[in-house]
Tab-separated table of C-alpha atoms (C1' of nucleotides) in Angstrom:
chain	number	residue	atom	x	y	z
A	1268	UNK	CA	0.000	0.000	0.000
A	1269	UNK	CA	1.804	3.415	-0.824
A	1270	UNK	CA	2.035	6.096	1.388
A	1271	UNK	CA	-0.672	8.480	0.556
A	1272	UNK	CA	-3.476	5.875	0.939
A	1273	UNK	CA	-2.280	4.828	4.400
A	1274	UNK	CA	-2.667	8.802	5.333
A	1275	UNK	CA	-6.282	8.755	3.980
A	1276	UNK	CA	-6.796	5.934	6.060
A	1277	UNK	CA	-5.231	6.636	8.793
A	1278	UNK	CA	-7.282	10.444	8.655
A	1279	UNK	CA	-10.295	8.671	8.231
A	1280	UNK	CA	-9.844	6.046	10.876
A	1281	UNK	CA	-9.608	9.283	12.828
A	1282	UNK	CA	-12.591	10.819	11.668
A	1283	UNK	CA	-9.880	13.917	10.490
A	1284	UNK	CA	-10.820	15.833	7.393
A	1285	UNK	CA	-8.620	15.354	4.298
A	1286	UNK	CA	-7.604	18.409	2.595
A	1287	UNK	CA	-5.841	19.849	-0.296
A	1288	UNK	CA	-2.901	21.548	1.733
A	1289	UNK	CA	-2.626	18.540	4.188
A	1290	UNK	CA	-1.588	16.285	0.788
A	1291	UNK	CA	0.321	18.864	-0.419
A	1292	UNK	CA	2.293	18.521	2.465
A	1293	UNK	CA	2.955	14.804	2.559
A	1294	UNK	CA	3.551	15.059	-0.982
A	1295	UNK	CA	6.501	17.421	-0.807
A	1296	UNK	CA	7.607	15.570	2.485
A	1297	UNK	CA	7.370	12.267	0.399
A	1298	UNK	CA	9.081	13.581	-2.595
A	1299	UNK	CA	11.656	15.333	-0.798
A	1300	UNK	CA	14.976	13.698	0.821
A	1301	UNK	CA	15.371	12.191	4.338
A	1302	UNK	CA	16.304	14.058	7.509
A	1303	UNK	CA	14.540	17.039	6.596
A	1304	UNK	CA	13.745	19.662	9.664
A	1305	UNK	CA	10.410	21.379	9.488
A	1306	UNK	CA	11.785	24.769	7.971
A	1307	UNK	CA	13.311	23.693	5.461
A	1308	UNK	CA	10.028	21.378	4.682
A	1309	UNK	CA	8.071	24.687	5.020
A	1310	UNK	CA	10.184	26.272	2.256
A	1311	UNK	CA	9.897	23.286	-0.106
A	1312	UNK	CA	5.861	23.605	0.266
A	1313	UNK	CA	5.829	26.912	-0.380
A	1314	UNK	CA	7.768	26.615	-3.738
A	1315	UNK	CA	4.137	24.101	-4.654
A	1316	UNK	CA	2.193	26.495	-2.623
A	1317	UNK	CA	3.157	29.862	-1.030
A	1318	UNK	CA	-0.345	29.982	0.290
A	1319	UNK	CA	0.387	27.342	2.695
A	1320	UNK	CA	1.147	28.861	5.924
A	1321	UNK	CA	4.372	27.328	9.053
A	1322	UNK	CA	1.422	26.407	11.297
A	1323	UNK	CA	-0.352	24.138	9.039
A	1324	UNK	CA	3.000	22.191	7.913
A	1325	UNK	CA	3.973	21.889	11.733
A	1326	UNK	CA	0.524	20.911	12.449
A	1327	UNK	CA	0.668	18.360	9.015
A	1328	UNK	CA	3.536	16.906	10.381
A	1329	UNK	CA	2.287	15.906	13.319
A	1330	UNK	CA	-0.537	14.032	12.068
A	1331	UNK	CA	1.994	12.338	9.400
A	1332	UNK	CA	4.041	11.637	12.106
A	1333	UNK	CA	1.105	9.917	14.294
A	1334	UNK	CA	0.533	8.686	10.989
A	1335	UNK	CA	3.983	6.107	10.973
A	1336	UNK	CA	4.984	7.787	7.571
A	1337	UNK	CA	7.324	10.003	9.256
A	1338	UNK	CA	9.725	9.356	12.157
A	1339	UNK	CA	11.066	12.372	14.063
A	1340	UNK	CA	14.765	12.563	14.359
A	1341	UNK	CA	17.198	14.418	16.962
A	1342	UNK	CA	20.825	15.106	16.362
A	1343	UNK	CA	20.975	17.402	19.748
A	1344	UNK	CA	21.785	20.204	17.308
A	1345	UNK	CA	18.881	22.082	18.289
A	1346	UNK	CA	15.935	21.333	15.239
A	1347	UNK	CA	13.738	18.001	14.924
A	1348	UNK	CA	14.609	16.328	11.569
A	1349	UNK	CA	12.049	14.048	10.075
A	1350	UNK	CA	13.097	10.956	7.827
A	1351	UNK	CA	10.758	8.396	6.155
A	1352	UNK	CA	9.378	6.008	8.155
A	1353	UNK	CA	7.017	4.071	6.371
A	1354	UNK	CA	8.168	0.374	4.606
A	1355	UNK	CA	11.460	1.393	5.990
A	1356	UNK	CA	13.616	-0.999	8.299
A	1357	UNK	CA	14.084	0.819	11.478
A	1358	UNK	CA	17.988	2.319	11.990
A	1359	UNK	CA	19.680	4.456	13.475
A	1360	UNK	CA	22.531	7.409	12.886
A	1361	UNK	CA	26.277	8.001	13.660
A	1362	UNK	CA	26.764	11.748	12.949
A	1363	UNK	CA	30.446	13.211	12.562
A	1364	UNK	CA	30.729	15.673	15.090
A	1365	UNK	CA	33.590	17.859	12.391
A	1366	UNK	CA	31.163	17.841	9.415
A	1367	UNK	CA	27.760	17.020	10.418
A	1368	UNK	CA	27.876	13.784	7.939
A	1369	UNK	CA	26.008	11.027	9.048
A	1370	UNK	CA	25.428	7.518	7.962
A	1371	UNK	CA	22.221	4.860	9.230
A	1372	UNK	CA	23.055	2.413	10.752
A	1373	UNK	CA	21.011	-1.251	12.484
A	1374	UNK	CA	22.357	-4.096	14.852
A	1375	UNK	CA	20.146	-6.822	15.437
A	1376	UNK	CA	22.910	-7.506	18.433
A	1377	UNK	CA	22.035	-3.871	19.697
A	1378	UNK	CA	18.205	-4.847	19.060
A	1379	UNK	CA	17.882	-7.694	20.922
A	1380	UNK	CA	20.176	-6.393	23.648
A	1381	UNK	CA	17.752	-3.387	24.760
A	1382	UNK	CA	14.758	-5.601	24.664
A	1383	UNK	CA	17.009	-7.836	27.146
A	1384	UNK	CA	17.607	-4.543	29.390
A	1385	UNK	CA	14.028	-3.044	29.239
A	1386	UNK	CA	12.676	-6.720	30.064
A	1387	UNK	CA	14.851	-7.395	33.023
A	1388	UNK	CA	13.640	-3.180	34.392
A	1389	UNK	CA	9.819	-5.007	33.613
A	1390	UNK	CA	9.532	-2.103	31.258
A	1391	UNK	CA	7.707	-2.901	27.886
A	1392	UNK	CA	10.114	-1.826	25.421
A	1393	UNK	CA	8.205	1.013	22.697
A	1394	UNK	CA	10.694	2.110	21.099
A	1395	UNK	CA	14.463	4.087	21.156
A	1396	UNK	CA	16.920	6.419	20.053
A	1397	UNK	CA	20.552	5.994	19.101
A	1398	UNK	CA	22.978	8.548	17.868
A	1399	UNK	CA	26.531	7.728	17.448
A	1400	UNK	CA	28.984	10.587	17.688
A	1401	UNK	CA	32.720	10.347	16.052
A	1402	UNK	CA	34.902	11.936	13.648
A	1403	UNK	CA	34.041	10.427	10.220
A	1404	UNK	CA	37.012	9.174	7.628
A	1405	UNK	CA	37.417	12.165	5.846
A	1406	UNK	CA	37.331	14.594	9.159
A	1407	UNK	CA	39.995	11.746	10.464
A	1408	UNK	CA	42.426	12.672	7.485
A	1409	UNK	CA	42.423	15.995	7.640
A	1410	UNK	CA	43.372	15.871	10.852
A	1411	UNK	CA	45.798	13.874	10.562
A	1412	UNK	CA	47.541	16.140	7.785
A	1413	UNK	CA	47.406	18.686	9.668
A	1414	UNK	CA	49.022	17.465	12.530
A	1415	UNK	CA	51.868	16.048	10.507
A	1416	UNK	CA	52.679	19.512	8.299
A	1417	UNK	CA	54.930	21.758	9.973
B	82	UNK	CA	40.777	14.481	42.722
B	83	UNK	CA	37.345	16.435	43.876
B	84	UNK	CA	34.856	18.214	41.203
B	85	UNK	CA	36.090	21.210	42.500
B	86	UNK	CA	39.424	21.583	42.126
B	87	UNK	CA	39.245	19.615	38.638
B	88	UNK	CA	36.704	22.329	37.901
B	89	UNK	CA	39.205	25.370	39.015
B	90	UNK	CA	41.951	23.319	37.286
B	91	UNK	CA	39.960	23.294	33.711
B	92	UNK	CA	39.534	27.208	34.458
B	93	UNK	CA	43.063	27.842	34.883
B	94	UNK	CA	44.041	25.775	31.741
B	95	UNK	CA	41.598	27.427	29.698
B	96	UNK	CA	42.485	30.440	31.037
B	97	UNK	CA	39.305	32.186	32.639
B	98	UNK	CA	38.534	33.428	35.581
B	99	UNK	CA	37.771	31.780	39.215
B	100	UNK	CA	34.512	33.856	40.684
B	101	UNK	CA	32.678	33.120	43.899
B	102	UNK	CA	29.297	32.713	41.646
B	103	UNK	CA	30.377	30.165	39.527
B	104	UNK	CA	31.409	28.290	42.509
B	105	UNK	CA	28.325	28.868	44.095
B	106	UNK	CA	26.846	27.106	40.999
B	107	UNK	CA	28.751	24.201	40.714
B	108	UNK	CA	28.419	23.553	44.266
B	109	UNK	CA	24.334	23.665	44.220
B	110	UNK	CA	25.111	20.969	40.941
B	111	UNK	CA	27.419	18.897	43.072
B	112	UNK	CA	24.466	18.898	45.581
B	113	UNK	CA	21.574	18.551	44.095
B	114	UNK	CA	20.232	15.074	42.807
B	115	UNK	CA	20.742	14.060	39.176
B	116	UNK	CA	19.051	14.681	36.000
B	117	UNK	CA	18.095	18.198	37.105
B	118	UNK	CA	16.890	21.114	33.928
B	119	UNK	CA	19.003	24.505	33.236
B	120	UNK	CA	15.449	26.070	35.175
B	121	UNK	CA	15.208	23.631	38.331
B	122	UNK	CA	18.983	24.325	38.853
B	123	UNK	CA	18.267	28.286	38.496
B	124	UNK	CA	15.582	27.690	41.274
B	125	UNK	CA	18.071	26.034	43.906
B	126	UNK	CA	21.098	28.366	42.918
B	127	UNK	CA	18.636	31.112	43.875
B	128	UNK	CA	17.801	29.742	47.606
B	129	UNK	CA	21.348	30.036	48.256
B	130	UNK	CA	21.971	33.365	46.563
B	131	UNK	CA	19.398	35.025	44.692
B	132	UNK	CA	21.594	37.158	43.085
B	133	UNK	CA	23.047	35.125	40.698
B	134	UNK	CA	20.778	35.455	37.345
B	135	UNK	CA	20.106	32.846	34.795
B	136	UNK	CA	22.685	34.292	32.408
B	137	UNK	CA	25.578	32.983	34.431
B	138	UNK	CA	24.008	29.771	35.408
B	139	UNK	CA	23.357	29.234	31.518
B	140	UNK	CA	27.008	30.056	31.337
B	141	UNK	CA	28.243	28.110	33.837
B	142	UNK	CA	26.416	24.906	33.412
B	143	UNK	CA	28.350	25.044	29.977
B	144	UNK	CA	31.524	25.554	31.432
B	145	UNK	CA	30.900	22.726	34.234
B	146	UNK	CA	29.688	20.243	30.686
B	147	UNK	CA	33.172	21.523	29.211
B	148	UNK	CA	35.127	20.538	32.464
B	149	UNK	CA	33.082	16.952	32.490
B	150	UNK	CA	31.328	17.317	35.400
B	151	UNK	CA	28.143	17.121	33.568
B	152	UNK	CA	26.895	15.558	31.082
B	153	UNK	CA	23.820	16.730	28.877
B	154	UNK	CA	21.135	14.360	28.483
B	155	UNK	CA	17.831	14.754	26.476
B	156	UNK	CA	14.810	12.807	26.845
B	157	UNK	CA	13.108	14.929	23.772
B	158	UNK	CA	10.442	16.253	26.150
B	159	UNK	CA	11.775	20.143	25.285
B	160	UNK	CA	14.641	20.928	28.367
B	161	UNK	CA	18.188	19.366	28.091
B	162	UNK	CA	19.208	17.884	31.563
B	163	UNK	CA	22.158	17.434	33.194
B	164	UNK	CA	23.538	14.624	35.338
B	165	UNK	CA	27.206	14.496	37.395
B	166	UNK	CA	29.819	13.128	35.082
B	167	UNK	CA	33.074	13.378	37.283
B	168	UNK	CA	34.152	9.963	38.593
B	169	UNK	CA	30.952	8.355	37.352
B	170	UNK	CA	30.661	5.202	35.250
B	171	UNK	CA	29.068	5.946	31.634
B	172	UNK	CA	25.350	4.445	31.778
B	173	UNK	CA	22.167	5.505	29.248
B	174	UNK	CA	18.702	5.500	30.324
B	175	UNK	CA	14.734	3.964	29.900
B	176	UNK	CA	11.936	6.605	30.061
B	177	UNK	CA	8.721	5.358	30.787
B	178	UNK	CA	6.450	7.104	28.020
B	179	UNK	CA	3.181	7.401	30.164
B	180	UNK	CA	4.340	8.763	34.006
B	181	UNK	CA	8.496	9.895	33.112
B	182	UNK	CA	9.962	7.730	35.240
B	183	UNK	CA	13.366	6.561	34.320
B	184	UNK	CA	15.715	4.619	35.456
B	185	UNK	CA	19.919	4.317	34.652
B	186	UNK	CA	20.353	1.555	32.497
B	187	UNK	CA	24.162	-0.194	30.987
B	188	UNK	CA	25.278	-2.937	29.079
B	189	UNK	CA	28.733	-3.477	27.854
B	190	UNK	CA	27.896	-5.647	25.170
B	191	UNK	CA	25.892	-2.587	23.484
B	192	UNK	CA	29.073	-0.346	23.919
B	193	UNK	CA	31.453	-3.291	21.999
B	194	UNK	CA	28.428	-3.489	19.406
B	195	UNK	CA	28.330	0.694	18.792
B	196	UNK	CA	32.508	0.475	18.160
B	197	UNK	CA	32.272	-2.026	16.160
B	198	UNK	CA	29.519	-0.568	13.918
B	199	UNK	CA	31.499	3.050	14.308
B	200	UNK	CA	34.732	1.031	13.234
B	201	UNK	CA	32.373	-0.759	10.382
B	202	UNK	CA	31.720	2.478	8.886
B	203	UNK	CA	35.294	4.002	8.965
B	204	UNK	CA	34.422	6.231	12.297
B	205	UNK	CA	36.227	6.975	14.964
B	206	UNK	CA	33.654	6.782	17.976
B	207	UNK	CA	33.291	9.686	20.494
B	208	UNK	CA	30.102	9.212	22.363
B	209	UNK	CA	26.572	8.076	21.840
B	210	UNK	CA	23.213	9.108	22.955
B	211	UNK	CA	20.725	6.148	23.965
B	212	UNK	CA	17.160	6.294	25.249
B	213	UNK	CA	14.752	3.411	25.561
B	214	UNK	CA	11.177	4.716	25.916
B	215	UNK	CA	8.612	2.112	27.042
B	216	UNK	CA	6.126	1.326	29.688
B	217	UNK	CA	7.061	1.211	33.442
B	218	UNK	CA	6.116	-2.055	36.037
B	219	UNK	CA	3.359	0.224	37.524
B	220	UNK	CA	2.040	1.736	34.579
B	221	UNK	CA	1.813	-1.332	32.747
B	222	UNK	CA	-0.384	-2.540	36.142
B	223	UNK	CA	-2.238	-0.065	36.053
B	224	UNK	CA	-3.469	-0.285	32.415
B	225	UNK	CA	-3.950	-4.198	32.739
B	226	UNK	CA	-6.373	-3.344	35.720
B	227	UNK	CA	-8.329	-0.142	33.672
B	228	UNK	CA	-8.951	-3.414	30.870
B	229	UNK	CA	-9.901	-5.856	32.930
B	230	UNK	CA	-12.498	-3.991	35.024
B	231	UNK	CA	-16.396	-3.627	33.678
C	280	DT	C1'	44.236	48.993	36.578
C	281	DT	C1'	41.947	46.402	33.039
C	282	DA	C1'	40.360	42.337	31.085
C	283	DT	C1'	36.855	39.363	32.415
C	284	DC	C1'	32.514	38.406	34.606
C	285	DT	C1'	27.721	39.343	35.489
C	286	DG	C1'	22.657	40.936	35.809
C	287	DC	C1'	19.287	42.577	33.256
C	288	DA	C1'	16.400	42.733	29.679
C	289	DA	C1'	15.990	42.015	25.005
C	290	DA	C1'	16.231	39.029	21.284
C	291	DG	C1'	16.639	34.431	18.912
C	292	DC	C1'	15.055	30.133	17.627
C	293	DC	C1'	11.813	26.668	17.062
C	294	DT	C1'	7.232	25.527	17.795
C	295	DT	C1'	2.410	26.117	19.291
C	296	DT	C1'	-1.920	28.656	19.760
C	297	DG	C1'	-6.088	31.965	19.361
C	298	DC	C1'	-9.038	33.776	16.299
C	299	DA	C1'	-11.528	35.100	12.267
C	300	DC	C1'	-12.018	33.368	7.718
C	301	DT	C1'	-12.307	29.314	4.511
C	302	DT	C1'	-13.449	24.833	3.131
C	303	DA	C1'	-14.766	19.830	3.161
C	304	DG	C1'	-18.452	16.786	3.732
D	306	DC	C1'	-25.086	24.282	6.645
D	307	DT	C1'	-21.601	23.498	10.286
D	308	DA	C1'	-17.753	21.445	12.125
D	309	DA	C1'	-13.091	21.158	10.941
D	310	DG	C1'	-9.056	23.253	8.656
D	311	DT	C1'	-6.155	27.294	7.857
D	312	DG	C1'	-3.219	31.793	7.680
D	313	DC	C1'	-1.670	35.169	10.303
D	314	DA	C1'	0.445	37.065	13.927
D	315	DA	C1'	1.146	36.719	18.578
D	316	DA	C1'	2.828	34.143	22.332
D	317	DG	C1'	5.401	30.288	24.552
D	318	DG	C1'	9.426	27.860	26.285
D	319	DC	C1'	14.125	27.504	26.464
D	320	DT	C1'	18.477	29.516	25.665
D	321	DT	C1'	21.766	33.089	24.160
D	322	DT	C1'	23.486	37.804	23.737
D	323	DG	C1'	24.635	42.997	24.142
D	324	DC	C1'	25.853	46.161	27.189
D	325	DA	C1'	26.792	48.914	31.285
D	326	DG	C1'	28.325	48.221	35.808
D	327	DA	C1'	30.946	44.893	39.074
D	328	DT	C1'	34.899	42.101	40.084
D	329	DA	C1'	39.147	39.114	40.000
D	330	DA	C1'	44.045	39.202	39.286
DNA sequence: TTATCTGCAAAGCCTTTGCACTTAG
DNA sequence: CTAAGTGCAAAGGCTTTGCAGATAA
């Protein structure tokens, strides 16, 4: 089932209105890259729609959210990012702390070991968040050169 | 080596200034229990001298994070907390998503696993960030008794 | 003395909200 | 028709900043 008929379903299921600006929305969310924060989703819209005001794609991403197409993201760099979340495999990120590059990443070890740590708490594991934090390869070399020139 | 001197050593390296408020605030942190916001730390620096403003707790709380004797954590609920880092082992936490209640949570073979990944994808690994958000013993009593009563 | 620290209030940033107008059903 | 959706601007929460006066070295 694609994306945009589990929304209508998932409004209706909710007895929420669809609307023309609320699929605008998801569309440009859909069509645009991963890891997106909510301004810079609010300018894409408004190049489809300038009409479409910050409140209703902050309020459209909510729902999209709730909806399991979109899966908010924190780097602890002060914005939410947003990434795809719907007939994706769950991961996580390691973010170069030089850069800002980040690559996803998924251990079933990791997996299996939180449900192993919530279980023996008696929580009932929901969910999580992992970030990694390093120097990535190419932040690595350049600091190496620079510590070897004179 | 006590917080304090490794606090007025990290001053003197960087050097800045020793002042009798910025001792007055990391000595409310070194007394108060963990986990504690920017706000509730403003609160308690103020019963012992309400002169200090926010401004230099702010200020100082990111000085005492520079020194390592805190440690930012975020649970993603809108305030950054901070918990004593100096002389403490390295541990992540569980949330429980319905009343907040978390408890300290650490397993080596998740640390091996998140260097090996980092080391996988050509990092080099600095930190990480882990939360596990699920339900609690008592909350997950509670809503087996709400379902099972007429 | 003089560079640094500090309180205050203002501003910044991201996000949410109140309200009158618009629109879906 | 009428309840829900929406733009706008204002406000909210948390944090940072500019500046004049205070303070450490």
């Amino acid at each position: 089932m694609d994306a945009r008929q589990h929304f209508s379903d998932f409004l209706n299921g909710k007895g929420i209105r669809r609307s023309t600006r609320r699929n605008d929305v998801l569309d440009v969310f859909l069509t645009c890259e991963y890891h997106i924060t909510a301004n810079q989703l609010v300018e894409l819209v408004h190049k489809k729609n300038p009409k479409i005001g910050i409140a209703t794609v902050y309020r459209t991403l909510k729902l999209i959210t709730e909806a399991g197409i979109a899966r908010a993201i924190e780097f602890g760099d002060g914005s939410v990012r947003y990434e795809h979340d719907f007939g994706h495999e769950h991961h996580d990120h390691i973010v170069c702390v030089r850069c800002g590059m980040f690559r996803e990443i998924s251990s079933d070890e990791i997996e299996s070991e939180q449900d192993a740590i919530a279980r023996k708490h008696g929580f009932v594991l929901l969910r999580h968040k992992m970030v990694l934090y390093g120097v990535c390869p190419v932040c690595r070399r350049k600091q190496e050169n620079q510590v070897n020139s004179p």
